[in-house]
Amino acid sequence: MIRDTTIGAKLWITAVWAVVIFFVLNLAAMIVAVILSSFGTRWLGTWLPAGFTDRWYFAAWSEFQLHDVLIVTFQIAFIVVALSGLLGVTAAYALARRDFPGKKLVMLLFLLPLLVPPITFGIPLATVLYQAGVGGTFWGVVIANLVPTVPFVILVMIPFIEQIDPKIEAAARVFGANTFKLFIHVLLPMLVPGILAALLLVLVRTVGMFELTFLTAGPTSQTLVVALYYSVFASGVRAVQSIDAMAVIYMITTLVWLLIALRFVNPTQIVARAKQAPAQQ
Amino acid sequence: MADPQPSLRQRLALRGIDGVTLLALPAILFVLAVFIYPFAYGLLLSFEPKEGGALANYQRFFSDPFLYRTIATTLWLAIPVTVISLALAVPIALRVRLMTRQRLLTTILVLPVTLGTVLVAEGLLNYLGPQGWFSRTLMLFGVIEHPLKLTNNYWGVFASLIITGFPFTFLLTLSYVTGIDPALEHAAATHGAGAWQRFRHVFLPLLAPGLAISACLSFVQAFAVFPSAILLGAPAGPTRVISIAAYQAAFEQYDYSMASAIAMIMAAVQMVIVVAILAFRNLFYRGSTAGGKG
């Protein structure tokens, strides 16, 4: 390691860490403020709420019909996870094992939905879904959420599958396994960590996906994040504390899955999608 | 026909198309149906306005200041956010790279990315509000006399974009920075290069491709700002961003043709900036980030 001992270098390093600490402090304070507010009785013009209570959680639970919203959220999230796993892993296997004309084009096709922001493609997509009659329904939301998650699973899984020695598959073939058996008995057990990581990230992304769900959801197919948006949007109507209670419930539903996912992946992989492992071998 | 050539099946297999390749087909068809088709449909729809000629939507967009100013408004948010995120991300990533235990910091920073803009907007409404801790702390230290107005205006949206955008850019940059062989920096240091020289002549050229990608992705994300511009900003005026215009056209005026036109303009602006960034990046070095021979 190179040591810089000049005054300038030390000042620079201090400044860099000061920025990091400033950022993390603000982030933490923002989250803590939401949590405190959700447990506070009255919070006006003071550093801390006047007293603490848990009644806002009961209020939020009944006011926002969180029971129904949570059930819908998890139904949508788990169906999206299952379908994107099914479509994504099989396609990733084909792309990892075969070279065919037009493969680059196919990879570009899968890259685009991840690069184009959801609101840009969400509006034409919502238009098409409404015309097809699935807009505003449960399945409309599922389809819209699958648009970025299927390519996401594919791009995460390709490197995982490439790591597996094709000789193992050849051996299974020699012993008479067909493609389906090969998948179930040979590939799947070896791919479990990769699939688990990819699907957990899909779950986190679907629970937190605002734009696509917002554009395609109807009154009965709202997920938690969209319900949270509507309550913040109409924030004069409800007590701030019950909106914050809902925000805390949303945070918990997202962070639980994130923490589980982080046991399998590195945080940098969540944004750096397909990129894996350092460049040098 | 008694053809001496191998069968079609064999010829296809030689080119890499067989049963296994077909496994990619469902996903390809799916993405074509729900991504490419709506985009193409939207593009065509944008040329079939409710009234007027084929280009009426675009003419209306570029003649109505309430509509065309949304481009400038959005750029005025997205460009500073991208530049600041990147300017902070690079030096921080270069320091964090040297840490042996980065996991805690990266985990903290991935939180706002996962929580999403709606939650950050709700949190900031409270935290940056006139009674919030931010203004309160500044007043405690005597920096300001009266609470700052940081919500329901430009700064609220700006802060929320930094809170979600900076960690995203940072984690992306970190993944590129850690991909550079440390031996290259050591070699430069052995030859007497100072910290700035090592950055300018070793890291910057090697990072250029990664930084260009990070800049593109963070710009595109910031340009698509939507919920926080409504919740934390002033959606009728200073933070009426382009996505709000598209949303209102589609879901308030039910003019899907106009909404598609705005979405296409949005995509076009994003593409122009991305192409500009990539063209600028081409002025730099291209090559391996690994050390050793080659």
Coordinates of C-alpha atoms in Angstrom, one line a residue:
Chain A
M1 CA 0.0 0.0 0.0
I2 CA 1.2 3.5 -0.8
R3 CA 1.3 5.9 2.1
D4 CA 0.8 9.6 1.5
T5 CA 2.2 11.6 4.4
T6 CA 2.0 15.1 3.1
I7 CA -0.3 17.6 4.8
G8 CA -2.3 18.0 1.6
A9 CA -2.9 14.3 1.3
K10 CA -4.0 14.0 4.9
L11 CA -6.4 17.0 4.5
W12 CA -7.8 15.4 1.3
I13 CA -8.4 12.0 3.0
T14 CA -10.1 13.8 5.9
A15 CA -12.3 15.7 3.5
V16 CA -13.3 12.5 1.7
W17 CA -14.3 10.8 4.9
A18 CA -16.1 13.9 6.1
V19 CA -18.3 13.8 3.0
V20 CA -19.0 10.1 3.6
I21 CA -19.9 10.7 7.3
F22 CA -22.0 13.7 6.4
F23 CA -24.0 11.6 3.8
V24 CA -24.4 8.6 6.1
L25 CA -25.5 10.8 9.0
N26 CA -28.1 12.5 6.9
L27 CA -29.4 9.2 5.6
A28 CA -29.6 7.7 9.1
A29 CA -31.3 10.8 10.5
M30 CA -33.9 10.7 7.7
I31 CA -34.7 7.1 8.4
V32 CA -34.7 7.5 12.2
A33 CA -37.0 10.6 11.9
V34 CA -39.5 8.4 10.0
I35 CA -39.3 5.7 12.7
L36 CA -39.5 8.1 15.6
S37 CA -42.4 10.0 14.1
S38 CA -44.4 6.7 13.6
F39 CA -44.1 6.0 17.3
G40 CA -44.6 9.6 18.4
T41 CA -47.8 11.1 19.9
R42 CA -47.4 14.7 18.9
W43 CA -44.3 16.1 17.3
L44 CA -44.4 19.9 16.7
G45 CA -41.5 22.2 17.0
T46 CA -39.3 20.1 19.3
W47 CA -36.3 17.8 18.9
L48 CA -38.3 14.7 19.9
P49 CA -42.0 13.7 19.9
A50 CA -43.9 14.6 23.1
G51 CA -44.6 11.0 23.9
F52 CA -44.5 7.5 22.5
T53 CA -47.3 5.2 21.4
D54 CA -47.9 2.3 19.1
R55 CA -51.4 3.3 18.1
W56 CA -50.4 4.7 14.7
Y57 CA -49.6 1.2 13.5
F58 CA -53.1 0.1 14.4
A59 CA -54.5 3.2 12.8
A60 CA -52.4 2.8 9.6
W61 CA -53.3 -0.9 9.5
S62 CA -57.0 -0.2 9.3
E63 CA -57.0 3.2 7.5
F64 CA -54.9 2.0 4.6
Q65 CA -56.2 -1.6 4.5
L66 CA -52.7 -2.7 4.9
H67 CA -53.7 -6.3 5.3
D68 CA -55.1 -6.4 1.8
V69 CA -52.3 -4.3 0.3
L70 CA -49.7 -6.6 1.9
I71 CA -51.3 -9.7 0.5
V72 CA -51.5 -8.2 -3.0
T73 CA -47.9 -7.0 -2.7
F74 CA -46.6 -10.5 -1.9
Q75 CA -48.8 -12.2 -4.3
I76 CA -47.5 -10.0 -7.1
A77 CA -43.9 -10.2 -5.9
F78 CA -43.9 -14.0 -5.6
I79 CA -45.6 -14.5 -9.0
V80 CA -43.1 -12.1 -10.6
V81 CA -40.2 -14.0 -8.8
A82 CA -41.5 -17.4 -10.0
L83 CA -42.1 -16.3 -13.6
S84 CA -38.9 -14.3 -14.0
G85 CA -37.0 -17.3 -12.5
L86 CA -38.6 -19.7 -15.0
L87 CA -38.2 -17.5 -18.1
G88 CA -34.8 -16.0 -17.0
V89 CA -32.9 -19.1 -15.9
T90 CA -33.9 -21.2 -19.0
A91 CA -32.9 -18.3 -21.3
A92 CA -29.7 -17.7 -19.4
Y93 CA -28.8 -21.3 -19.8
A94 CA -29.3 -21.2 -23.6
L95 CA -27.3 -17.9 -23.8
A96 CA -24.5 -19.2 -21.6
R97 CA -24.1 -22.5 -23.5
R98 CA -24.7 -21.7 -27.1
D99 CA -23.2 -19.3 -29.6
F100 CA -25.6 -18.5 -32.4
P101 CA -25.9 -15.9 -35.1
G102 CA -27.6 -12.8 -33.7
K103 CA -26.6 -13.5 -30.1
K104 CA -25.2 -10.0 -29.6
L105 CA -28.6 -8.6 -30.7
V106 CA -30.4 -10.8 -28.2
M107 CA -28.1 -9.7 -25.4
L108 CA -28.8 -6.0 -26.4
L109 CA -32.5 -6.9 -26.3
F110 CA -32.2 -8.1 -22.7
L111 CA -30.0 -5.1 -21.7
L112 CA -32.3 -2.4 -23.0
P113 CA -35.2 -2.9 -20.4
L114 CA -32.6 -2.5 -17.7
L115 CA -31.0 0.6 -19.1
V116 CA -34.2 2.5 -20.2
P117 CA -35.8 3.9 -17.0
P118 CA -39.2 2.4 -16.1
I119 CA -41.2 5.6 -16.5
T120 CA -40.0 6.0 -20.1
F121 CA -41.1 2.6 -21.3
G122 CA -43.9 2.4 -18.7
I123 CA -46.1 4.9 -20.4
P124 CA -46.3 3.2 -23.8
L125 CA -46.4 -0.2 -22.0
A126 CA -49.4 0.9 -19.8
T127 CA -51.1 2.2 -23.0
V128 CA -50.8 -1.2 -24.6
L129 CA -51.8 -3.1 -21.5
Y130 CA -54.9 -0.9 -21.0
Q131 CA -55.9 -1.5 -24.7
A132 CA -55.4 -5.2 -24.2
G133 CA -57.7 -5.0 -21.2
V134 CA -55.2 -6.1 -18.6
G135 CA -54.2 -2.6 -17.5
G136 CA -55.5 -1.9 -14.0
T137 CA -55.6 -5.6 -13.1
F138 CA -53.5 -7.9 -11.0
W139 CA -51.9 -9.5 -14.1
G140 CA -51.2 -6.2 -15.7
V141 CA -49.0 -5.3 -12.8
V142 CA -47.3 -8.7 -12.9
I143 CA -46.6 -8.3 -16.6
A144 CA -45.3 -4.8 -16.2
N145 CA -43.0 -5.9 -13.4
L146 CA -41.6 -8.8 -15.4
V147 CA -40.3 -6.4 -18.1
P148 CA -37.1 -5.5 -16.2
T149 CA -36.9 -8.6 -13.9
V150 CA -36.7 -11.2 -16.6
P151 CA -33.6 -9.6 -18.3
F152 CA -32.2 -9.0 -14.8
V153 CA -32.3 -12.7 -13.9
I154 CA -30.8 -13.5 -17.3
L155 CA -27.9 -11.2 -16.9
V156 CA -27.2 -12.2 -13.4
M157 CA -27.4 -16.0 -14.2
I158 CA -25.3 -16.1 -17.3
P159 CA -21.9 -15.8 -15.5
F160 CA -23.1 -18.3 -12.8
I161 CA -24.0 -20.9 -15.5
E162 CA -20.8 -20.3 -17.4
Q163 CA -18.8 -21.2 -14.3
I164 CA -20.2 -24.8 -14.4
D165 CA -18.1 -27.2 -16.3
P166 CA -20.0 -28.4 -19.4
K167 CA -18.3 -31.8 -18.9
I168 CA -20.6 -32.5 -16.0
E169 CA -23.6 -32.0 -18.3
A170 CA -22.0 -34.2 -20.9
A171 CA -21.5 -36.9 -18.3
A172 CA -25.2 -36.7 -17.3
R173 CA -26.2 -37.0 -21.0
V174 CA -24.0 -40.0 -21.4
F175 CA -26.0 -41.7 -18.6
G176 CA -29.2 -40.9 -20.5
A177 CA -30.5 -37.8 -18.8
N178 CA -32.7 -35.6 -21.1
T179 CA -32.7 -31.8 -20.9
F180 CA -35.4 -31.7 -18.3
K181 CA -33.7 -34.3 -16.0
L182 CA -30.4 -32.6 -16.5
F183 CA -31.9 -29.3 -15.3
I184 CA -33.6 -30.8 -12.3
H185 CA -31.0 -33.2 -11.0
V186 CA -27.7 -31.7 -12.2
L187 CA -27.9 -28.0 -13.0
L188 CA -30.4 -26.8 -10.5
P189 CA -28.6 -28.1 -7.3
M190 CA -25.4 -26.4 -8.5
L191 CA -27.1 -23.2 -9.4
V192 CA -29.1 -22.8 -6.2
P193 CA -26.9 -20.0 -4.7
G194 CA -27.0 -18.0 -8.0
I195 CA -30.7 -18.5 -8.5
L196 CA -31.5 -17.6 -4.9
A197 CA -29.5 -14.4 -5.1
A198 CA -31.1 -13.4 -8.4
L199 CA -34.6 -14.1 -7.2
L200 CA -34.2 -12.4 -3.9
L201 CA -33.0 -9.3 -5.7
V202 CA -36.0 -9.6 -8.0
L203 CA -38.2 -9.7 -4.9
V204 CA -36.6 -6.6 -3.5
R205 CA -36.9 -4.8 -6.8
T206 CA -40.6 -5.8 -7.3
V207 CA -41.6 -4.8 -3.7
G208 CA -39.8 -1.4 -4.3
M209 CA -40.8 -0.9 -8.0
F210 CA -42.9 2.2 -7.9
E211 CA -43.2 3.5 -11.5
L212 CA -44.4 0.4 -13.3
T213 CA -46.8 -0.7 -10.6
F214 CA -48.1 2.9 -10.3
L215 CA -48.8 3.1 -14.1
T216 CA -50.5 -0.2 -14.4
A217 CA -52.2 -0.8 -11.0
G218 CA -55.9 -0.4 -10.4
P219 CA -57.6 0.0 -7.0
T220 CA -57.4 -3.6 -6.1
S221 CA -53.9 -4.3 -7.5
Q222 CA -51.9 -1.7 -5.6
T223 CA -48.7 -2.7 -4.0
L224 CA -47.4 -1.3 -0.7
V225 CA -45.2 1.3 -2.3
V226 CA -48.0 2.7 -4.5
A227 CA -50.3 2.8 -1.5
L228 CA -47.6 4.7 0.3
Y229 CA -47.3 7.1 -2.6
Y230 CA -51.0 7.9 -2.6
S231 CA -51.0 8.4 1.2
V232 CA -48.1 10.8 1.0
F233 CA -49.6 12.5 -2.0
A234 CA -52.8 13.2 0.0
S235 CA -50.9 13.9 3.2
G236 CA -53.3 16.5 4.4
V237 CA -56.0 13.9 4.9
R238 CA -54.3 11.5 7.3
A239 CA -52.1 12.0 10.3
V240 CA -48.4 12.2 9.4
Q241 CA -47.7 9.6 12.0
S242 CA -49.9 7.0 10.4
I243 CA -48.2 7.6 7.0
D244 CA -44.9 7.2 8.7
A245 CA -46.1 4.0 10.3
M246 CA -46.9 2.7 6.9
A247 CA -43.5 3.8 5.6
V248 CA -41.9 1.8 8.4
I249 CA -43.9 -1.3 7.5
Y250 CA -42.8 -0.7 3.9
M251 CA -39.2 -0.4 5.0
I252 CA -39.4 -3.6 7.0
T253 CA -40.9 -5.6 4.1
T254 CA -38.1 -4.4 1.8
L255 CA -35.2 -4.6 4.1
V256 CA -35.9 -8.1 5.4
W257 CA -35.4 -9.5 1.8
L258 CA -32.5 -7.2 1.2
L259 CA -30.7 -8.5 4.3
I260 CA -31.3 -12.1 3.2
A261 CA -30.2 -11.3 -0.3
L262 CA -27.0 -9.6 1.0
R263 CA -25.9 -13.0 2.4
F264 CA -25.6 -14.2 -1.2
V265 CA -24.4 -11.1 -3.1
N266 CA -22.2 -8.2 -2.7
P267 CA -23.9 -4.8 -2.4
T268 CA -22.0 -3.5 -5.5
Q269 CA -23.7 -6.3 -7.5
I270 CA -27.1 -4.9 -6.9
V271 CA -26.4 -1.8 -9.0
A272 CA -23.6 -3.3 -11.2
R273 CA -26.0 -5.9 -12.5
A274 CA -24.3 -8.3 -14.9
K275 CA -20.8 -7.3 -13.9
Q276 CA -19.2 -9.8 -11.6
A277 CA -15.8 -10.5 -10.1
P278 CA -12.7 -8.3 -10.7
A279 CA -11.4 -8.0 -14.3
Q280 CA -8.2 -9.9 -13.6
Q281 CA -8.4 -13.7 -13.3
Chain B
M1 CA -34.8 -35.7 -52.2
A2 CA -31.6 -37.6 -51.7
D3 CA -29.5 -34.7 -50.6
P4 CA -25.8 -35.4 -49.8
Q5 CA -25.8 -32.4 -47.5
P6 CA -26.4 -32.8 -43.8
S7 CA -30.0 -32.4 -42.6
L8 CA -31.4 -29.0 -41.7
R9 CA -31.3 -30.0 -38.1
Q10 CA -27.6 -30.8 -38.3
R11 CA -26.8 -27.7 -40.2
L12 CA -28.6 -25.6 -37.6
A13 CA -26.9 -27.4 -34.7
L14 CA -23.5 -26.6 -36.3
R15 CA -24.4 -22.9 -36.1
G16 CA -25.4 -23.2 -32.5
I17 CA -29.1 -23.6 -32.9
D18 CA -30.6 -26.7 -31.3
G19 CA -33.0 -27.6 -28.6
V20 CA -31.0 -25.8 -25.9
T21 CA -30.9 -22.6 -27.9
L22 CA -34.7 -22.7 -28.1
L23 CA -34.9 -22.4 -24.4
A24 CA -34.1 -18.7 -24.9
L25 CA -37.1 -18.3 -27.1
P26 CA -39.8 -17.7 -24.4
A27 CA -37.8 -14.9 -22.8
I28 CA -37.0 -13.3 -26.2
L29 CA -40.6 -13.4 -27.3
F30 CA -41.7 -12.0 -23.9
V31 CA -39.3 -9.0 -24.1
L32 CA -40.3 -8.4 -27.7
A33 CA -44.0 -8.4 -26.8
V34 CA -43.8 -6.3 -23.7
F35 CA -40.9 -4.0 -24.3
I36 CA -40.2 -3.6 -28.0
Y37 CA -43.8 -3.9 -29.2
P38 CA -45.1 -1.2 -26.8
F39 CA -42.2 1.1 -27.7
A40 CA -42.9 0.7 -31.4
Y41 CA -46.6 1.0 -30.8
G42 CA -46.0 4.2 -28.8
L43 CA -43.8 5.6 -31.5
L44 CA -46.5 5.0 -34.1
L45 CA -49.2 6.2 -31.8
S46 CA -47.4 9.5 -31.3
F47 CA -47.8 10.2 -35.0
E48 CA -51.5 9.7 -34.8
P49 CA -52.6 12.7 -32.7
K50 CA -56.2 13.3 -31.6
E51 CA -56.3 16.2 -34.1
G52 CA -54.0 17.6 -36.7
G53 CA -51.3 16.1 -38.9
A54 CA -48.8 13.4 -38.1
L55 CA -46.5 15.8 -36.3
A56 CA -49.1 17.7 -34.4
N57 CA -48.1 16.3 -31.0
Y58 CA -44.5 17.2 -31.5
Q59 CA -45.4 20.6 -32.8
R60 CA -47.7 21.2 -29.8
F61 CA -44.9 20.0 -27.4
F62 CA -42.3 22.3 -28.9
S63 CA -44.6 25.4 -29.1
D64 CA -46.2 25.2 -25.7
P65 CA -43.8 26.5 -23.0
F66 CA -45.7 24.6 -20.3
L67 CA -44.6 21.4 -22.2
Y68 CA -41.2 22.2 -23.8
R69 CA -39.8 23.8 -20.6
T70 CA -40.1 20.5 -18.9
I71 CA -37.0 19.4 -20.8
A72 CA -34.9 22.2 -19.4
T73 CA -36.4 21.7 -15.9
T74 CA -35.5 18.1 -15.9
L75 CA -32.0 18.6 -17.3
W76 CA -31.5 21.3 -14.7
L77 CA -32.1 18.6 -12.1
A78 CA -30.5 15.7 -13.7
I79 CA -27.2 17.2 -14.9
P80 CA -26.1 18.7 -11.6
V81 CA -27.1 15.6 -9.8
T82 CA -25.1 13.4 -12.2
V83 CA -22.0 15.6 -12.0
I84 CA -22.1 15.9 -8.2
S85 CA -22.7 12.2 -7.7
L86 CA -19.8 11.3 -10.0
A87 CA -17.5 14.0 -8.5
L88 CA -18.1 12.6 -5.0
A89 CA -18.2 9.0 -6.0
V90 CA -14.7 8.8 -7.7
P91 CA -12.6 10.1 -4.8
I92 CA -14.6 8.2 -2.2
A93 CA -14.4 5.0 -4.2
L94 CA -10.7 5.4 -4.5
R95 CA -10.4 5.6 -0.7
V96 CA -13.0 2.9 0.0
R97 CA -11.0 0.6 -2.4
L98 CA -8.2 0.6 0.2
M99 CA -10.5 -0.5 3.1
T100 CA -10.4 -4.1 4.0
R101 CA -13.9 -4.1 5.4
Q102 CA -16.0 -2.3 2.8
R103 CA -19.1 -4.4 3.4
L104 CA -20.7 -2.2 6.2
L105 CA -20.4 1.0 4.2
T106 CA -21.6 -0.6 0.9
T107 CA -24.6 -2.1 2.8
I108 CA -25.5 1.2 4.3
L109 CA -25.3 2.9 0.9
V110 CA -27.4 0.3 -0.8
L111 CA -30.3 1.1 1.5
P112 CA -31.6 4.2 -0.2
V113 CA -31.3 2.5 -3.6
T114 CA -33.5 -0.3 -2.4
L115 CA -35.9 1.7 -0.4
G116 CA -36.7 3.8 -3.5
T117 CA -37.7 7.3 -4.2
V118 CA -41.2 7.2 -2.5
L119 CA -39.8 6.3 0.9
V120 CA -37.0 8.8 0.5
A121 CA -39.5 11.5 -0.4
E122 CA -41.6 10.8 2.7
G123 CA -38.5 10.7 4.9
L124 CA -37.1 14.0 3.5
L125 CA -40.5 15.8 3.8
N126 CA -40.1 15.3 7.5
Y127 CA -36.3 15.6 7.8
L128 CA -35.8 18.7 5.6
G129 CA -39.1 20.3 6.6
P130 CA -39.2 23.6 8.5
Q131 CA -39.5 21.7 11.8
G132 CA -37.1 18.9 10.7
W133 CA -33.8 18.0 12.2
F134 CA -31.8 19.4 9.3
S135 CA -32.8 23.0 9.8
R136 CA -32.9 22.6 13.5
T137 CA -29.3 21.4 13.6
L138 CA -28.1 24.3 11.5
M139 CA -29.9 26.7 13.7
L140 CA -28.4 25.1 16.8
F141 CA -24.9 25.8 15.4
G142 CA -26.0 29.3 14.5
V143 CA -25.4 28.8 10.8
I144 CA -28.9 30.1 9.9
E145 CA -31.4 32.2 11.7
H146 CA -34.6 30.8 10.3
P147 CA -35.5 27.3 9.0
L148 CA -34.4 26.8 5.4
K149 CA -37.1 26.1 2.8
L150 CA -36.0 22.8 1.4
T151 CA -39.3 21.0 0.6
N152 CA -41.9 21.6 -2.1
N153 CA -39.2 23.3 -4.3
Y154 CA -36.2 22.5 -6.4
W155 CA -34.0 21.6 -3.4
G156 CA -36.2 18.9 -2.1
V157 CA -36.1 17.1 -5.4
F158 CA -32.4 17.7 -5.7
A159 CA -31.8 16.3 -2.2
S160 CA -33.8 13.2 -2.9
L161 CA -32.0 12.6 -6.2
I162 CA -28.7 12.9 -4.5
I163 CA -29.8 10.5 -1.7
T164 CA -30.8 7.8 -4.1
G165 CA -28.5 8.7 -7.0
F166 CA -25.1 9.1 -5.2
P167 CA -25.1 5.6 -3.7
F168 CA -26.1 4.1 -7.0
T169 CA -23.2 6.0 -8.8
F170 CA -20.8 5.2 -6.0
L171 CA -21.5 1.4 -5.9
L172 CA -21.2 1.3 -9.7
T173 CA -17.9 3.3 -9.6
L174 CA -16.6 1.2 -6.8
S175 CA -17.1 -2.0 -8.9
Y176 CA -15.0 -0.4 -11.7
V177 CA -12.3 1.0 -9.4
T178 CA -11.8 -2.4 -7.7
G179 CA -11.4 -3.9 -11.1
I180 CA -8.1 -1.9 -11.7
D181 CA -5.0 -3.8 -10.8
P182 CA -3.4 -2.1 -7.8
A183 CA 0.0 -3.0 -9.3
L184 CA -0.4 -0.3 -11.9
E185 CA -0.6 2.3 -9.2
H186 CA 2.3 0.8 -7.3
A187 CA 4.4 1.0 -10.5
A188 CA 3.5 4.7 -10.9
A189 CA 4.4 5.4 -7.3
T190 CA 7.7 3.6 -7.6
H191 CA 8.5 5.9 -10.5
G192 CA 7.9 8.9 -8.2
A193 CA 4.4 9.9 -9.3
G194 CA 2.5 11.9 -6.7
A195 CA -1.1 11.2 -5.8
W196 CA -2.6 13.6 -8.3
Q197 CA -0.3 12.4 -11.1
R198 CA -1.3 8.8 -10.3
F199 CA -4.9 9.7 -10.5
R200 CA -4.5 11.8 -13.7
H201 CA -2.3 9.5 -15.7
V202 CA -3.1 6.0 -14.3
F203 CA -6.6 5.9 -12.8
L204 CA -8.5 8.4 -14.9
P205 CA -7.6 6.9 -18.3
L206 CA -8.4 3.4 -17.0
L207 CA -11.6 4.5 -15.3
A208 CA -12.9 6.5 -18.3
P209 CA -15.1 3.7 -19.8
G210 CA -16.5 2.8 -16.4
L211 CA -17.1 6.4 -15.5
A212 CA -18.8 7.0 -18.8
I213 CA -21.2 4.1 -18.1
S214 CA -21.8 5.3 -14.5
A215 CA -22.5 8.8 -15.8
C216 CA -24.9 7.5 -18.4
L217 CA -26.8 5.3 -16.0
S218 CA -27.0 8.0 -13.2
F219 CA -28.1 10.6 -15.7
V220 CA -30.8 8.4 -17.2
Q221 CA -32.1 7.5 -13.7
A222 CA -32.1 11.2 -12.6
F223 CA -33.8 12.3 -15.8
A224 CA -36.6 9.9 -15.2
V225 CA -37.3 11.4 -11.8
F226 CA -41.0 11.1 -11.0
P227 CA -42.5 10.5 -7.6
S228 CA -40.1 12.7 -5.7
A229 CA -40.7 15.6 -8.1
I230 CA -44.4 15.4 -7.2
L231 CA -44.1 14.7 -3.5
L232 CA -41.1 16.8 -2.6
G233 CA -41.1 19.4 -5.3
A234 CA -43.4 21.9 -6.8
P235 CA -45.0 19.8 -9.6
A236 CA -47.0 22.8 -11.0
G237 CA -43.9 24.9 -11.5
P238 CA -40.2 24.7 -10.7
T239 CA -40.1 20.9 -10.7
R240 CA -42.6 20.1 -13.4
V241 CA -40.3 17.5 -14.9
I242 CA -41.0 15.8 -18.3
S243 CA -42.3 12.5 -16.7
I244 CA -45.0 14.5 -15.0
A245 CA -46.0 16.0 -18.3
A246 CA -46.2 12.5 -19.8
Y247 CA -48.1 11.1 -16.9
Q248 CA -50.7 14.0 -17.0
A249 CA -51.2 13.6 -20.7
A250 CA -51.8 9.8 -20.3
F251 CA -53.8 9.6 -17.1
E252 CA -55.4 13.0 -16.6
Q253 CA -56.2 14.0 -20.2
Y254 CA -56.4 10.4 -21.5
D255 CA -54.5 11.6 -24.6
Y256 CA -52.3 8.5 -25.0
S257 CA -51.0 9.8 -28.4
M258 CA -49.6 12.9 -26.7
A259 CA -48.3 10.9 -23.8
S260 CA -46.5 8.5 -26.2
A261 CA -45.0 11.5 -28.0
I262 CA -43.7 12.9 -24.7
A263 CA -42.3 9.5 -23.7
M264 CA -40.5 9.4 -27.1
I265 CA -39.1 12.9 -26.6
M266 CA -38.0 11.8 -23.2
A267 CA -36.2 8.7 -24.6
A268 CA -34.7 10.9 -27.4
V269 CA -33.2 13.4 -24.9
Q270 CA -31.8 10.6 -22.8
M271 CA -30.3 9.1 -25.9
V272 CA -28.7 12.4 -27.0
I273 CA -27.0 12.9 -23.6
V274 CA -25.9 9.3 -23.5
V275 CA -24.4 9.5 -27.0
A276 CA -22.7 12.8 -26.0
I277 CA -21.2 11.2 -22.9
L278 CA -20.0 8.2 -24.8
A279 CA -18.5 10.4 -27.6
F280 CA -16.7 12.4 -24.9
R281 CA -15.4 9.2 -23.4
N282 CA -13.9 8.1 -26.7
L283 CA -11.4 10.9 -26.4
F284 CA -9.7 8.9 -23.7
Y285 CA -7.6 5.7 -23.6
R286 CA -9.2 2.4 -24.5
G287 CA -7.7 -0.9 -23.2
S288 CA -7.2 -3.4 -20.5
T289 CA -7.5 -2.5 -16.8
A290 CA -5.6 -5.5 -15.8
G291 CA -1.9 -5.3 -15.1
G292 CA 1.0 -7.4 -16.5
K293 CA 1.9 -7.8 -20.1
G294 CA -0.6 -6.8 -22.7

